[in-house]
XYZ file of C-alpha atoms in Angstrom:
373
model
C 142.235 42.791 139.145
C 144.925 41.245 136.989
C 144.608 41.806 133.252
C 145.117 38.411 131.644
C 146.820 37.879 128.313
C 146.571 35.009 125.860
C 149.947 33.789 127.149
C 148.527 33.653 130.702
C 145.565 31.570 129.504
C 147.902 29.173 127.659
C 150.131 28.748 130.725
C 147.251 28.084 133.137
C 145.596 25.663 130.724
C 148.910 23.912 130.103
C 148.797 24.386 126.326
C 150.655 26.355 123.676
C 149.663 29.982 122.908
C 148.879 28.966 119.323
C 146.347 26.463 120.650
C 144.566 29.237 122.581
C 144.546 31.330 119.396
C 142.921 28.449 117.469
C 140.341 28.139 120.259
C 139.216 31.776 119.847
C 139.323 31.598 116.025
C 137.184 28.438 115.969
C 140.088 26.293 114.728
C 140.447 22.555 115.298
C 141.640 21.363 118.700
C 140.846 18.260 120.760
C 137.659 18.459 122.811
C 139.571 17.715 126.042
C 141.934 20.628 125.330
C 139.011 22.881 124.412
C 137.376 22.176 127.784
C 140.583 23.051 129.658
C 140.858 26.389 127.886
C 137.134 27.121 128.327
C 137.410 26.545 132.094
C 140.325 28.978 132.404
C 138.580 31.604 130.251
C 135.405 31.417 132.341
C 137.346 31.612 135.615
C 139.461 34.597 134.536
C 136.830 36.424 132.444
C 139.391 36.787 129.675
C 138.292 38.452 126.413
C 140.628 38.486 123.404
C 141.565 41.753 121.708
C 139.390 42.291 118.661
C 142.250 44.036 116.884
C 144.617 41.159 117.600
C 142.079 38.610 116.384
C 141.531 40.618 113.221
C 145.220 40.345 112.357
C 144.768 36.561 112.053
C 141.339 36.416 110.470
C 140.865 36.822 106.716
C 137.454 38.468 107.230
C 136.453 40.372 110.370
C 132.761 40.886 109.470
C 133.247 44.451 110.711
C 132.479 47.630 108.707
C 133.990 50.962 109.717
C 131.844 54.080 109.290
C 133.143 57.656 109.591
C 130.398 60.265 110.093
C 130.592 64.046 110.623
C 128.038 63.954 113.446
C 125.527 61.754 115.265
C 123.142 64.624 116.093
C 121.804 65.235 112.579
C 118.446 63.461 112.049
C 119.355 62.832 108.388
C 122.654 61.198 109.314
C 120.909 59.217 112.047
C 118.373 57.831 109.586
C 121.178 56.906 107.195
C 123.282 55.179 109.859
C 120.340 53.246 111.287
C 119.322 51.976 107.856
C 122.914 51.048 106.969
C 123.440 49.223 110.261
C 120.230 47.198 109.815
C 121.163 46.232 106.244
C 124.676 45.173 107.298
C 123.413 43.149 110.263
C 121.039 41.241 108.017
C 124.098 40.090 106.069
C 126.198 39.241 109.119
C 128.244 42.419 109.494
C 128.582 44.840 112.409
C 129.270 48.591 112.338
C 132.000 50.505 114.120
C 131.078 54.205 113.903
C 133.514 57.088 114.491
C 132.429 60.753 114.424
C 134.538 63.770 113.456
C 132.445 66.884 114.252
C 133.163 68.102 110.688
C 136.956 68.221 111.309
C 138.994 67.127 108.289
C 142.022 66.035 110.326
C 139.887 63.789 112.537
C 138.246 62.363 109.428
C 141.562 61.302 107.890
C 142.776 59.928 111.231
C 139.551 57.941 111.687
C 139.918 56.269 108.272
C 143.542 55.354 109.010
C 142.575 53.969 112.421
C 139.842 51.788 110.934
C 142.298 50.428 108.380
C 144.655 49.474 111.206
C 141.854 47.406 112.739
C 141.604 45.416 109.505
C 137.902 46.122 109.032
C 136.441 44.556 105.894
C 135.303 47.876 104.434
C 134.927 51.590 105.182
C 132.082 54.032 104.510
C 132.991 57.714 104.731
C 130.025 60.103 105.075
C 131.950 63.056 103.729
C 131.496 66.822 103.850
C 134.740 67.676 102.076
C 137.084 65.724 99.798
C 140.647 66.682 98.904
C 144.018 65.238 97.913
C 144.387 63.481 101.277
C 141.312 61.392 100.548
C 142.705 60.543 97.138
C 145.943 59.323 98.745
C 143.963 57.184 101.197
C 142.060 55.648 98.305
C 145.228 54.811 96.363
C 147.094 53.368 99.345
C 144.237 51.328 100.816
C 143.589 47.644 100.202
C 140.340 47.992 102.182
C 137.194 48.668 100.079
C 136.395 52.364 100.492
C 132.998 53.964 99.760
C 132.190 57.686 99.960
C 128.626 58.735 100.857
C 127.289 62.249 100.218
C 130.044 63.629 97.958
C 131.013 62.813 94.380
C 134.392 60.980 94.448
C 135.738 60.626 90.876
C 138.783 58.676 92.091
C 136.657 55.946 93.682
C 133.124 54.780 94.414
C 130.442 57.113 95.743
C 126.735 57.419 96.531
C 125.199 60.910 96.447
C 121.909 62.757 96.714
C 120.692 64.819 93.753
C 121.457 68.145 95.420
C 121.361 70.211 92.237
C 117.886 69.057 91.169
C 116.595 69.462 94.741
C 117.897 73.035 94.841
C 116.501 73.755 91.376
C 113.015 72.637 92.398
C 113.117 74.800 95.529
C 114.275 77.857 93.560
C 111.561 77.443 90.941
C 108.882 76.895 93.576
C 109.903 80.045 95.459
C 109.636 82.052 92.241
C 106.316 80.505 91.231
C 104.872 81.451 94.621
C 105.624 85.092 93.827
C 108.587 85.696 96.152
C 110.885 88.471 94.942
C 112.978 89.408 98.008
C 114.818 86.259 99.146
C 117.631 85.376 101.578
C 119.510 82.110 101.019
C 121.477 80.882 104.048
C 124.090 78.429 102.753
C 126.910 76.377 104.265
C 130.590 76.752 103.418
C 131.509 75.999 99.799
C 134.145 73.497 100.943
C 131.153 71.144 101.161
C 130.724 70.552 97.443
C 127.321 68.841 97.587
C 125.505 71.268 99.898
C 127.684 74.366 99.695
C 128.015 74.346 95.884
C 125.643 71.981 94.047
C 122.578 72.661 96.222
C 123.279 76.400 96.108
C 123.745 76.352 92.312
C 120.415 74.588 91.895
C 118.585 77.144 94.047
C 120.113 80.096 92.178
C 119.373 78.577 88.758
C 115.769 77.946 89.807
C 115.366 81.555 90.920
C 117.035 82.829 87.728
C 114.304 81.215 85.601
C 111.947 83.966 86.781
C 112.892 87.582 86.041
C 110.438 88.843 88.676
C 112.924 87.913 91.435
C 114.729 91.211 91.997
C 116.725 90.665 95.187
C 118.565 87.540 96.399
C 120.840 87.961 99.405
C 123.413 85.222 100.119
C 124.704 84.372 103.607
C 127.292 81.638 104.207
C 127.686 79.955 107.601
C 129.063 76.759 109.172
C 126.958 73.752 110.210
C 125.946 75.538 113.401
C 122.493 76.086 114.897
C 123.740 78.981 117.029
C 125.437 80.700 114.094
C 122.273 80.264 112.027
C 120.256 82.012 114.742
C 122.753 84.853 114.991
C 122.817 85.329 111.211
C 119.008 85.363 110.974
C 118.798 87.849 113.835
C 121.183 90.257 112.067
C 119.258 89.984 108.784
C 115.930 90.752 110.459
C 117.410 93.877 112.054
C 118.024 95.264 108.567
C 114.812 94.159 106.821
C 112.218 91.391 106.625
C 112.530 89.448 103.338
C 109.676 87.638 101.588
C 111.393 84.286 102.098
C 114.299 82.513 103.822
C 115.697 79.494 101.941
C 117.928 77.460 104.284
C 120.528 74.921 103.108
C 119.552 72.466 105.889
C 116.547 71.904 108.127
C 118.737 72.645 111.143
C 119.350 76.133 109.766
C 115.625 76.446 108.985
C 114.703 75.557 112.586
C 117.108 78.222 113.870
C 115.640 80.716 111.422
C 112.085 79.863 112.513
C 113.037 80.438 116.153
C 114.427 83.920 115.426
C 111.478 84.892 113.223
C 109.029 84.036 115.997
C 111.103 85.806 118.658
C 111.080 88.928 116.465
C 107.274 88.909 116.716
C 106.820 87.842 113.091
C 104.540 85.128 111.723
C 105.317 82.247 109.351
C 104.194 82.453 106.576
C 102.081 85.632 106.891
C 105.102 87.922 107.441
C 107.975 85.793 106.132
C 108.098 82.375 104.426
C 110.570 79.548 105.077
C 112.016 76.549 103.150
C 114.592 73.960 104.290
C 116.425 70.849 103.089
C 116.596 67.533 104.945
C 113.056 66.449 105.691
C 113.507 66.206 109.478
C 110.515 64.609 111.207
C 110.808 67.425 113.745
C 109.979 69.965 111.018
C 106.440 68.564 110.859
C 105.919 69.560 114.498
C 106.278 73.242 113.625
C 103.125 75.260 113.154
C 102.796 75.569 110.232
C 104.804 72.545 109.072
C 108.058 73.299 107.253
C 108.256 73.186 103.466
C 111.361 71.053 102.860
C 113.215 68.575 100.670
C 113.305 65.060 102.166
C 116.192 62.978 100.879
C 115.922 59.180 100.849
C 118.319 58.566 103.760
C 116.904 55.105 104.461
C 117.420 54.096 100.848
C 120.919 55.559 100.942
C 121.819 53.406 103.957
C 120.742 50.234 102.164
C 122.547 51.209 98.950
C 125.775 51.917 100.867
C 125.604 48.600 102.731
C 124.876 46.505 99.652
C 127.435 48.312 97.490
C 130.212 47.928 100.054
C 129.512 44.220 100.581
C 129.681 43.741 96.804
C 133.030 45.545 96.797
C 134.300 43.301 99.620
C 133.405 40.264 97.533
C 135.136 41.850 94.527
C 131.972 42.277 92.485
C 131.590 45.059 89.931
C 129.631 48.067 91.247
C 128.695 51.467 89.734
C 131.282 54.134 90.504
C 128.485 56.677 91.072
C 124.897 56.186 92.282
C 122.516 59.173 92.532
C 119.512 58.998 94.884
C 116.257 60.933 94.655
C 114.218 63.118 96.982
C 110.672 64.194 97.832
C 109.496 67.814 97.969
C 107.257 68.312 101.013
C 105.105 71.392 100.527
C 104.269 72.329 104.088
C 102.451 75.429 105.247
C 105.503 77.665 105.723
C 105.368 79.356 102.294
C 102.819 82.011 101.357
C 101.463 82.252 97.818
C 102.075 85.945 97.184
C 100.342 85.673 93.802
C 97.044 85.033 95.602
C 97.794 87.926 97.922
C 98.132 90.214 94.887
C 94.866 88.903 93.400
C 93.108 89.460 96.690
C 94.505 93.008 96.817
C 93.292 93.738 93.284
C 89.877 92.248 94.127
C 89.656 94.415 97.231
C 90.532 97.450 95.129
C 87.666 96.559 92.747
C 85.263 96.169 95.640
C 86.378 99.525 97.020
C 85.796 101.175 93.640
C 82.305 99.655 93.394
C 81.559 100.790 96.939
C 82.651 104.320 96.115
C 80.357 104.264 93.050
C 77.382 103.120 95.090
C 78.191 105.780 97.675
C 78.212 108.472 94.999
C 74.862 107.297 93.593
C 73.374 107.313 97.099
C 74.616 110.852 97.677
C 72.957 111.942 94.396
C 69.609 110.439 95.358
C 69.854 112.107 98.762
C 70.457 115.520 97.140
C 67.459 115.102 94.809
C 65.250 114.177 97.776
C 66.347 117.259 99.672
C 65.527 119.456 96.657
C 61.969 118.037 96.468
C 61.435 118.594 100.173
C 62.551 122.245 99.893
C 60.437 122.987 96.767
C 56.652 122.982 96.039
C 54.828 119.673 96.295
C 51.194 119.618 95.020
C 50.254 116.780 97.332
C 51.488 118.505 100.464
C 48.782 118.800 103.087
C 46.584 116.028 101.676
């Protein structure tokens, strides 16, 4: 089948190419001419290039989004919320994924700029000088989600406070031997700020005597392998996992090792995946407001497109879901002490019983004046 061009449509309709361009861009042309062009378009099935149309239009009503992955439930919730908020205001999303590769991320932003999208949202895992250069050279409004971007505009989660609350909770529940499985520190928000919060929370309690740190990539398989190796050496009181994906991998290995959650080892994650509630017991986790983040990103970017003043940094909250995956070791200690007390009382009663038995035996062996009556 022949691939028609705008020049082909103009020639068959007997009009100038500029007239065909005005037809597709809703410009003014005579109704008779419009009908001629419409007939040719319907007969040939011609569709204009979006990129070519964007070169002419002042506003494309298209927003470019660069995301590290589509498989993360948190990212999915964010993207869905952002897309709904943009659609309500007449914009459409064009989403490109990078699989956490920096080079693909930079290339995706440059590609979206070439399409003349109205604005770009970058869901970032790592920011460097290349991002700063993109920001300086771009005339397209550029918003960073998930990482603090001092050179531009960003929306972030409160990773430090979330980590701090988890660390303090772990300590308050009496856990002293802890493994924290983190992601690479090149991810500032999760690999540094979230980790710093957890460690500061644990440091508030001097009873915590052993914290082992393991650093991995955003990989379910690597998380399973790392957990497996740890369990070969020893079983800690608690695993704290930087993401729910890591926590799910950890849970799988704990169960396959014949251990119970939380009776043998406790577990905490970050992310608030709906899937984590299907575990038995449900996962204790931090749930970030991904839906709220999507709306904030959409509204902020549209304000930027319309050249309105916006905050350079917006910080979003979280909810701490206390599931059943963490044991209260303080209660375990109390129960142990209570059992010890019961054992001591039992031993005392046993000794008294033995004494009475000995006295009875002495009476039976000696003279009894009533014997024989």
